[in-house]
mmCIF file of C-alpha atoms in Angstrom:
data_model
loop_
_atom_site.group_PDB
_atom_site.id
_atom_site.type_symbol
_atom_site.label_atom_id
_atom_site.label_comp_id
_atom_site.label_asym_id
_atom_site.label_seq_id
_atom_site.Cartn_x
_atom_site.Cartn_y
_atom_site.Cartn_z
ATOM 1 C CA MET A 1209 52.096 -27.455 -5.686
ATOM 2 C CA GLU A 1210 50.071 -24.090 -6.116
ATOM 3 C CA THR A 1211 50.694 -21.161 -4.507
ATOM 4 C CA PRO A 1212 49.334 -19.681 -1.936
ATOM 5 C CA PRO A 1213 47.918 -16.546 -2.283
ATOM 6 C CA PRO A 1214 49.919 -13.345 -0.789
ATOM 7 C CA ALA A 1215 49.060 -12.278 2.729
ATOM 8 C CA ARG A 1216 47.163 -8.621 2.589
ATOM 9 C CA ARG A 1217 48.387 -6.390 4.460
ATOM 10 C CA PRO A 1218 46.761 -4.944 6.547
ATOM 11 C CA ARG A 1219 44.441 -1.713 6.012
ATOM 12 C CA THR A 1220 45.933 2.475 7.570
ATOM 13 C CA LEU A 1221 44.996 5.558 7.302
ATOM 14 C CA ARG A 1222 47.710 6.664 4.782
ATOM 15 C CA THR A 1223 46.956 3.403 1.994
ATOM 16 C CA TRP A 1224 43.183 4.217 2.809
ATOM 17 C CA TYR A 1225 44.440 7.429 1.510
ATOM 18 C CA LEU A 1226 46.308 6.763 -1.498
ATOM 19 C CA GLY A 1227 44.020 5.365 -2.110
ATOM 20 C CA GLY A 1228 41.664 7.431 -3.160
ATOM 21 C CA GLY A 1229 39.002 7.166 -0.235
ATOM 22 C CA LEU A 1230 39.586 10.569 1.293
ATOM 23 C CA HIS A 1231 38.095 11.938 -3.383
ATOM 24 C CA SER A 1232 35.415 9.371 -2.515
ATOM 25 C CA VAL A 1233 34.795 10.986 0.968
ATOM 26 C CA LEU A 1234 34.562 14.566 -0.477
ATOM 27 C CA PHE A 1235 32.510 12.888 -4.229
ATOM 28 C CA ALA A 1236 29.317 11.729 -1.631
ATOM 29 C CA ILE A 1237 28.895 14.026 1.154
ATOM 30 C CA PRO A 1238 26.994 16.469 -0.717
ATOM 31 C CA VAL A 1239 24.835 13.713 -2.182
ATOM 32 C CA VAL A 1240 24.715 12.476 2.382
ATOM 33 C CA LEU A 1241 23.935 16.075 2.238
ATOM 34 C CA VAL A 1242 21.291 17.023 0.022
ATOM 35 C CA PHE A 1243 19.169 14.016 0.381
ATOM 36 C CA ALA A 1244 19.591 14.064 4.168
ATOM 37 C CA TYR A 1245 17.771 17.460 2.880
ATOM 38 C CA PHE A 1246 14.572 17.085 2.113
ATOM 39 C CA SER A 1247 14.238 13.434 3.211
ATOM 40 C CA TRP A 1248 14.337 13.738 6.615
ATOM 41 C CA GLY A 1249 14.290 17.662 7.046
ATOM 42 C CA PRO A 1250 11.002 17.450 6.061
ATOM 43 C CA ILE A 1251 10.330 14.527 8.858
ATOM 44 C CA LEU A 1252 12.255 16.709 12.117
ATOM 45 C CA GLN A 1253 9.625 19.699 11.046
ATOM 46 C CA GLY A 1254 6.456 17.452 11.334
ATOM 47 C CA LEU A 1255 7.954 16.492 14.338
ATOM 48 C CA THR A 1256 8.146 19.838 14.798
ATOM 49 C CA LEU A 1257 5.589 21.234 14.086
ATOM 50 C CA SER A 1258 3.517 18.600 15.481
ATOM 51 C CA PHE A 1259 4.103 20.106 19.389
ATOM 52 C CA GLN A 1260 3.397 23.920 17.714
ATOM 53 C CA LYS A 1261 -0.206 25.170 16.645
ATOM 54 C CA THR A 1262 0.193 27.346 13.584
ATOM 55 C CA ASN A 1263 -1.951 27.827 10.828
ATOM 56 C CA LEU A 1264 1.880 28.597 8.934
ATOM 57 C CA ILE A 1265 0.408 31.926 8.467
ATOM 58 C CA LEU A 1266 0.771 33.159 11.591
ATOM 59 C CA PRO A 1267 4.115 32.517 13.842
ATOM 60 C CA ALA A 1268 3.843 29.190 15.008
ATOM 61 C CA GLN A 1269 3.196 28.652 19.160
ATOM 62 C CA TRP A 1270 5.036 26.136 20.584
ATOM 63 C CA VAL A 1271 2.520 24.335 23.068
ATOM 64 C CA GLY A 1272 3.707 21.337 24.294
ATOM 65 C CA ILE A 1273 1.611 17.688 23.742
ATOM 66 C CA SER A 1274 -1.766 19.224 23.320
ATOM 67 C CA ASN A 1275 -2.153 18.661 19.892
ATOM 68 C CA PHE A 1276 -1.410 15.178 20.535
ATOM 69 C CA GLU A 1277 -4.691 15.074 23.119
ATOM 70 C CA TYR A 1278 -6.407 17.592 21.125
ATOM 71 C CA VAL A 1279 -6.212 15.612 18.151
ATOM 72 C CA LEU A 1280 -7.333 12.481 20.862
ATOM 73 C CA SER A 1281 -10.222 14.567 22.554
ATOM 74 C CA ASP A 1282 -11.451 14.611 19.614
ATOM 75 C CA PRO A 1283 -14.987 12.407 18.744
ATOM 76 C CA GLY A 1284 -14.588 11.881 15.313
ATOM 77 C CA LEU A 1285 -11.315 10.337 15.498
ATOM 78 C CA ALA A 1286 -12.633 6.928 16.945
ATOM 79 C CA GLN A 1287 -15.316 6.697 13.442
ATOM 80 C CA ALA A 1288 -12.308 7.165 11.094
ATOM 81 C CA VAL A 1289 -10.387 5.100 12.419
ATOM 82 C CA GLY A 1290 -13.001 2.102 12.724
ATOM 83 C CA ASN A 1291 -13.583 2.856 9.611
ATOM 84 C CA THR A 1292 -10.125 2.520 8.242
ATOM 85 C CA ALA A 1293 -10.113 -0.418 10.214
ATOM 86 C CA TYR A 1294 -12.569 -1.314 7.974
ATOM 87 C CA PHE A 1295 -11.388 -0.974 4.660
ATOM 88 C CA ALA A 1296 -8.567 -2.829 5.575
ATOM 89 C CA LEU A 1297 -10.071 -5.744 6.955
ATOM 90 C CA LEU A 1298 -12.694 -5.840 4.124
ATOM 91 C CA ALA A 1299 -9.299 -5.150 1.256
ATOM 92 C CA LEU A 1300 -7.270 -7.817 2.814
ATOM 93 C CA VAL A 1301 -10.749 -9.912 3.026
ATOM 94 C CA PHE A 1302 -11.328 -9.526 -0.295
ATOM 95 C CA GLY A 1303 -8.554 -7.774 -2.166
ATOM 96 C CA PHE A 1304 -5.642 -9.424 -1.747
ATOM 97 C CA PRO A 1305 -6.117 -13.219 -2.549
ATOM 98 C CA ILE A 1306 -7.899 -11.431 -6.675
ATOM 99 C CA PRO A 1307 -4.076 -10.954 -7.301
ATOM 100 C CA ILE A 1308 -2.920 -14.165 -6.591
ATOM 101 C CA ILE A 1309 -6.146 -15.929 -8.458
ATOM 102 C CA LEU A 1310 -5.562 -13.166 -11.019
ATOM 103 C CA ALA A 1311 -1.370 -14.168 -11.474
ATOM 104 C CA VAL A 1312 -1.927 -18.464 -11.260
ATOM 105 C CA LEU A 1313 -4.603 -18.501 -13.996
ATOM 106 C CA ILE A 1314 -2.670 -15.706 -16.224
ATOM 107 C CA ASN A 1315 0.426 -18.186 -16.414
ATOM 108 C CA GLU A 1316 -1.426 -21.675 -16.525
ATOM 109 C CA LEU A 1317 -2.348 -19.479 -19.816
ATOM 110 C CA ARG A 1318 0.553 -20.501 -21.543
ATOM 111 C CA LYS A 1319 -1.075 -18.851 -24.699
ATOM 112 C CA TYR A 1320 -0.840 -15.415 -25.584
ATOM 113 C CA ASP A 1321 -0.167 -14.424 -22.383
ATOM 114 C CA GLY A 1322 1.460 -11.264 -23.193
ATOM 115 C CA LEU A 1323 -1.704 -9.312 -23.802
ATOM 116 C CA TYR A 1324 -3.337 -11.065 -20.173
ATOM 117 C CA ASN A 1325 -0.645 -9.460 -18.740
ATOM 118 C CA ALA A 1326 -1.295 -6.124 -21.141
ATOM 119 C CA LEU A 1327 -5.257 -6.255 -20.099
ATOM 120 C CA ALA A 1328 -4.660 -6.611 -16.026
ATOM 121 C CA TYR A 1329 -2.535 -3.836 -15.403
ATOM 122 C CA LEU A 1330 -4.169 -1.638 -18.462
ATOM 123 C CA PRO A 1331 -6.194 -0.497 -14.823
ATOM 124 C CA ALA A 1332 -3.148 0.917 -13.042
ATOM 125 C CA ILE A 1333 -1.746 3.297 -16.358
ATOM 126 C CA VAL A 1334 -4.701 5.293 -15.948
ATOM 127 C CA PRO A 1335 -5.214 8.316 -14.417
ATOM 128 C CA PRO A 1336 -7.012 7.925 -10.555
ATOM 129 C CA VAL A 1337 -8.622 10.169 -10.670
ATOM 130 C CA ALA A 1338 -9.544 10.126 -13.914
ATOM 131 C CA ALA A 1339 -10.520 6.564 -13.706
ATOM 132 C CA ILE A 1340 -12.442 7.524 -9.551
ATOM 133 C CA LEU A 1341 -15.334 10.193 -11.555
ATOM 134 C CA LEU A 1342 -15.629 7.370 -14.739
ATOM 135 C CA TRP A 1343 -16.300 4.633 -10.788
ATOM 136 C CA LYS A 1344 -18.833 7.404 -9.769
ATOM 137 C CA PHE A 1345 -20.657 7.231 -13.202
ATOM 138 C CA PHE A 1346 -21.122 3.965 -12.289
ATOM 139 C CA TYR A 1347 -22.281 3.759 -8.568
ATOM 140 C CA ASP A 1348 -25.632 6.111 -9.823
ATOM 141 C CA PRO A 1349 -28.141 4.937 -7.647
ATOM 142 C CA SER A 1350 -30.943 5.133 -9.943
ATOM 143 C CA ALA A 1351 -32.089 2.347 -12.135
ATOM 144 C CA THR A 1352 -30.990 3.339 -14.961
ATOM 145 C CA GLY A 1353 -27.143 4.020 -13.970
ATOM 146 C CA MET A 1354 -24.106 1.683 -14.963
ATOM 147 C CA PHE A 1355 -23.770 -0.851 -12.893
ATOM 148 C CA ASN A 1356 -27.515 -0.740 -11.243
ATOM 149 C CA THR A 1357 -28.492 -1.607 -14.916
ATOM 150 C CA MET A 1358 -27.090 -4.746 -15.824
ATOM 151 C CA LEU A 1359 -27.351 -6.056 -12.654
ATOM 152 C CA SER A 1360 -31.309 -5.728 -13.176
ATOM 153 C CA TRP A 1361 -30.310 -8.258 -15.904
ATOM 154 C CA ILE A 1362 -29.691 -10.543 -12.786
ATOM 155 C CA GLY A 1363 -33.156 -9.787 -10.600
ATOM 156 C CA LEU A 1364 -30.637 -7.865 -8.333
ATOM 157 C CA GLY A 1365 -31.129 -3.998 -7.709
ATOM 158 C CA PRO A 1366 -31.080 -1.519 -8.008
ATOM 159 C CA PHE A 1367 -28.102 -0.739 -4.919
ATOM 160 C CA PRO A 1368 -27.571 2.787 -3.606
ATOM 161 C CA TRP A 1369 -23.573 1.934 -3.690
ATOM 162 C CA LEU A 1370 -22.238 5.323 -2.181
ATOM 163 C CA ASN A 1371 -25.467 6.920 -0.554
ATOM 164 C CA SER A 1372 -25.778 4.232 1.652
ATOM 165 C CA GLU A 1373 -23.513 4.558 4.741
ATOM 166 C CA ALA A 1374 -23.212 0.465 4.804
ATOM 167 C CA MET A 1375 -22.181 0.094 1.177
ATOM 168 C CA ALA A 1376 -20.056 3.030 0.506
ATOM 169 C CA MET A 1377 -17.230 1.847 2.235
ATOM 170 C CA PRO A 1378 -17.817 -1.892 1.005
ATOM 171 C CA SER A 1379 -17.731 0.594 -3.201
ATOM 172 C CA ILE A 1380 -14.536 2.058 -2.523
ATOM 173 C CA VAL A 1381 -12.793 -1.285 -1.558
ATOM 174 C CA LEU A 1382 -15.096 -3.465 -5.353
ATOM 175 C CA TYR A 1383 -12.543 0.362 -6.293
ATOM 176 C CA ALA A 1384 -9.632 -0.324 -4.791
ATOM 177 C CA THR A 1385 -9.237 -3.791 -6.740
ATOM 178 C CA TRP A 1386 -9.730 -3.085 -9.578
ATOM 179 C CA ALA A 1387 -7.294 -0.561 -9.369
ATOM 180 C CA GLY A 1388 -4.285 -2.423 -8.216
ATOM 181 C CA ALA A 1389 -4.586 -5.811 -8.852
ATOM 182 C CA GLY A 1390 -3.658 -6.137 -11.673
ATOM 183 C CA SER A 1391 0.382 -3.742 -10.974
ATOM 184 C CA THR A 1392 0.379 -6.122 -7.752
ATOM 185 C CA ALA A 1393 -0.518 -9.286 -10.408
ATOM 186 C CA ILE A 1394 1.725 -8.876 -12.870
ATOM 187 C CA ILE A 1395 4.480 -8.982 -9.078
ATOM 188 C CA TYR A 1396 3.849 -11.861 -8.574
ATOM 189 C CA ILE A 1397 3.370 -12.905 -12.128
ATOM 190 C CA ALA A 1398 7.268 -11.865 -12.224
ATOM 191 C CA ALA A 1399 7.420 -14.707 -9.342
ATOM 192 C CA LEU A 1400 5.698 -16.756 -10.428
ATOM 193 C CA ARG A 1401 8.542 -17.622 -13.293
ATOM 194 C CA SER A 1402 11.263 -17.919 -10.750
ATOM 195 C CA VAL A 1403 8.271 -21.618 -9.472
ATOM 196 C CA SER A 1404 10.228 -24.384 -11.080
ATOM 197 C CA THR A 1405 8.191 -26.280 -14.135
ATOM 198 C CA GLU A 1406 9.267 -29.534 -12.061
ATOM 199 C CA LEU A 1407 6.441 -28.420 -9.451
ATOM 200 C CA TYR A 1408 3.301 -27.845 -11.543
ATOM 201 C CA GLU A 1409 4.842 -30.840 -14.310
ATOM 202 C CA ALA A 1410 4.619 -33.563 -10.921
ATOM 203 C CA ALA A 1411 1.393 -31.768 -9.629
ATOM 204 C CA GLU A 1412 0.246 -32.249 -13.171
ATOM 205 C CA ILE A 1413 0.804 -35.787 -13.663
ATOM 206 C CA ASP A 1414 -0.866 -36.467 -9.981
ATOM 207 C CA GLY A 1415 -4.107 -35.748 -11.218
ATOM 208 C CA ALA A 1416 -4.366 -32.083 -8.774
ATOM 209 C CA SER A 1417 -6.677 -29.694 -9.941
ATOM 210 C CA ILE A 1418 -5.609 -25.485 -10.893
ATOM 211 C CA TRP A 1419 -6.833 -24.507 -7.159
ATOM 212 C CA GLN A 1420 -4.567 -27.658 -6.215
ATOM 213 C CA ARG A 1421 -1.620 -26.563 -7.540
ATOM 214 C CA MET A 1422 -1.931 -22.649 -6.164
ATOM 215 C CA TRP A 1423 -2.782 -23.510 -3.130
ATOM 216 C CA TYR A 1424 0.588 -26.497 -2.720
ATOM 217 C CA VAL A 1425 2.383 -25.020 -5.725
ATOM 218 C CA THR A 1426 2.014 -21.696 -5.350
ATOM 219 C CA VAL A 1427 1.610 -20.416 -2.277
ATOM 220 C CA PRO A 1428 4.603 -22.101 -0.773
ATOM 221 C CA GLN A 1429 7.023 -20.929 -3.210
ATOM 222 C CA LEU A 1430 5.782 -17.539 -3.790
ATOM 223 C CA ARG A 1431 5.417 -17.217 0.910
ATOM 224 C CA GLY A 1432 8.342 -14.458 1.020
ATOM 225 C CA VAL A 1433 5.969 -12.223 -1.727
ATOM 226 C CA ILE A 1434 3.345 -12.850 -0.345
ATOM 227 C CA LEU A 1435 4.470 -11.553 3.496
ATOM 228 C CA VAL A 1436 6.343 -8.135 1.558
ATOM 229 C CA MET A 1437 2.744 -7.592 0.430
ATOM 230 C CA MET A 1438 1.006 -8.357 2.406
ATOM 231 C CA LEU A 1439 2.030 -6.095 4.896
ATOM 232 C CA LEU A 1440 2.917 -3.624 1.779
ATOM 233 C CA GLN A 1441 -0.835 -3.352 1.084
ATOM 234 C CA LEU A 1442 -1.879 -2.848 5.451
ATOM 235 C CA ILE A 1443 0.592 -0.106 5.675
ATOM 236 C CA GLY A 1444 -1.118 0.854 2.037
ATOM 237 C CA THR A 1445 -4.948 0.565 3.483
ATOM 238 C CA PHE A 1446 -4.118 2.445 6.259
ATOM 239 C CA GLN A 1447 -3.476 5.357 3.673
ATOM 240 C CA ILE A 1448 -6.218 5.753 1.673
ATOM 241 C CA PHE A 1449 -6.869 9.056 0.972
ATOM 242 C CA THR A 1450 -7.454 9.887 -2.963
ATOM 243 C CA GLU A 1451 -10.673 7.517 -3.055
ATOM 244 C CA PRO A 1452 -13.275 8.542 -0.558
ATOM 245 C CA PHE A 1453 -11.899 12.775 -1.118
ATOM 246 C CA LEU A 1454 -12.824 12.184 -4.614
ATOM 247 C CA PHE A 1455 -15.401 9.673 -4.105
ATOM 248 C CA THR A 1456 -17.801 10.635 -1.054
ATOM 249 C CA GLY A 1457 -16.233 13.550 0.515
ATOM 250 C CA GLY A 1458 -15.725 11.489 4.308
ATOM 251 C CA GLY A 1459 -19.924 10.516 4.151
ATOM 252 C CA PRO A 1460 -23.290 10.208 4.478
ATOM 253 C CA ASN A 1461 -22.672 11.084 7.816
ATOM 254 C CA ASN A 1462 -18.688 10.283 8.302
ATOM 255 C CA ALA A 1463 -18.961 6.692 6.635
ATOM 256 C CA THR A 1464 -16.127 6.563 4.804
ATOM 257 C CA GLN A 1465 -13.553 9.446 7.392
ATOM 258 C CA THR A 1466 -10.306 8.190 7.348
ATOM 259 C CA VAL A 1467 -7.229 8.682 9.668
ATOM 260 C CA LEU A 1468 -6.152 10.380 6.048
ATOM 261 C CA LEU A 1469 -8.538 12.461 5.142
ATOM 262 C CA LYS A 1470 -9.194 12.986 9.002
ATOM 263 C CA ILE A 1471 -5.228 15.256 8.482
ATOM 264 C CA TYR A 1472 -6.567 17.141 4.956
ATOM 265 C CA ASN A 1473 -9.315 18.501 7.110
ATOM 266 C CA TYR A 1474 -7.187 19.734 10.338
ATOM 267 C CA ALA A 1475 -4.964 20.964 7.103
ATOM 268 C CA PHE A 1476 -6.798 22.264 4.909
ATOM 269 C CA VAL A 1477 -10.282 23.131 6.087
ATOM 270 C CA TYR A 1478 -9.232 24.192 10.142
ATOM 271 C CA GLY A 1479 -5.565 25.631 9.414
ATOM 272 C CA ASP A 1480 -4.882 23.165 11.841
ATOM 273 C CA PHE A 1481 -1.230 22.506 10.807
ATOM 274 C CA GLY A 1482 0.099 21.397 14.553
ATOM 275 C CA ALA A 1483 -2.968 19.010 14.797
ATOM 276 C CA ALA A 1484 -2.848 17.605 11.469
ATOM 277 C CA THR A 1485 0.736 16.758 12.039
ATOM 278 C CA ALA A 1486 0.523 15.306 15.507
ATOM 279 C CA LEU A 1487 -2.266 12.989 14.207
ATOM 280 C CA SER A 1488 0.235 12.002 10.979
ATOM 281 C CA VAL A 1489 2.913 11.278 13.892
ATOM 282 C CA MET A 1490 0.738 8.469 15.802
ATOM 283 C CA LEU A 1491 0.334 7.095 12.549
ATOM 284 C CA ALA A 1492 3.582 7.224 11.838
ATOM 285 C CA ALA A 1493 4.096 5.385 14.737
ATOM 286 C CA PHE A 1494 1.067 2.893 14.569
ATOM 287 C CA LEU A 1495 1.954 2.045 11.163
ATOM 288 C CA CYS A 1496 5.888 1.197 12.210
ATOM 289 C CA VAL A 1497 4.587 -1.046 15.714
ATOM 290 C CA LEU A 1498 2.194 -2.781 13.194
ATOM 291 C CA SER A 1499 5.152 -3.253 10.883
ATOM 292 C CA GLY A 1500 7.912 -4.500 13.912
ATOM 293 C CA VAL A 1501 5.055 -6.441 15.529
ATOM 294 C CA TYR A 1502 4.238 -8.058 11.787
ATOM 295 C CA LEU A 1503 7.261 -9.134 10.805
ATOM 296 C CA TRP A 1504 8.062 -10.299 14.741
ATOM 297 C CA ALA A 1505 4.525 -12.930 13.916
ATOM 298 C CA THR A 1506 5.292 -13.970 10.749
ATOM 299 C CA ARG A 1507 9.436 -14.577 11.267
ATOM 300 C CA ARG A 1508 9.173 -18.124 11.141
ATOM 301 C CA TRP A 1509 6.871 -18.905 8.645
ATOM 302 C CA SER A 1510 8.594 -16.829 6.308
ATOM 303 C CA THR A 1511 11.600 -18.799 6.793
ATOM 304 C CA SER A 1512 9.895 -22.160 6.496
#
C-alpha cells in the first residue's frame, strides 16, 4: 500500500525568513526600483507636464487643464485624427491580410522555404530611414520615375504619388505594408508550424484549394494569433510618425498630418511641450480604451 505524502506545514513568517525570503526581497528591491524609475518615472513626469506650460528652459507654470483645452480647440486636430484613422483603415483593409496570405504561400511551398522566409523578412532588416528615402525616389511623380516607368509598360500613369492629396496616404500605406508584412508573416509562419498537418492532408484529400484550406483550416487555427496581431497593428497604426514625417512632412496641404506628427510639431516646432504631452496623454488614453473595447468585443470569438 502506497504511503501518502506528508502534510505540508503552514508557511509562517519564520519559515519564510529561514528559507531565504528576506534575502530574495532585498535582492529584488533595487531591480524593482530601477525598473519603476525608468519605466513609470517618465509616465508620471509626462502626466505632470501635461498640466504645465513649459519649453523645458524657463520654469514650468502650472496651468491645469488649459493644455487639453488648447489642443481640443486646435482646428488642425480633427484633420490629424481623420488622417490617422484613414491610415489605420487602409492599413487594416489592405495591409493586414497580406502577411497571412504570404505566410500560407510560404508554408505551402515545402521546398526552399528557408530561402522564402529570408526573402520575406528582408524588408525588416533595411533601416527605415534608408528604405523611406529609397521609396521616395521610386515615387518620383515625373514620367521617368521608377514606379511611373513600370506602370507605363501596361499603359498606366504617370501618377503624382506623394504630391497628390488623394494619393499621398495610400502611397504611405503601400510602403508601410511592404516594410512590415515580412516580419509579421514570420510570426504567422511560426504559428502555422503548430497546426496539425492532418487537417491540411484531410482538406487536400477532399479536393480543397489553397484558398479553401486557408479559409477553413488556417484562419480558424490561427484565430488567437490573428486577434493579437490585429490589436497590435491597430495600436501601431495610430502611432504612425516616421513615414509621413520623412515622406511628406505632413503635406501636401496637411493630407498626411497625423496625431503623432502633430505632437512632434507641438514640441519641437512650436516649443510647447505642455500641449505635446497633453495630446500624448489623450492618445494613450484613447489607445487604452480602444484596446479594452477590442478585447471585450472579441472575447467570445477568441475562445470559441
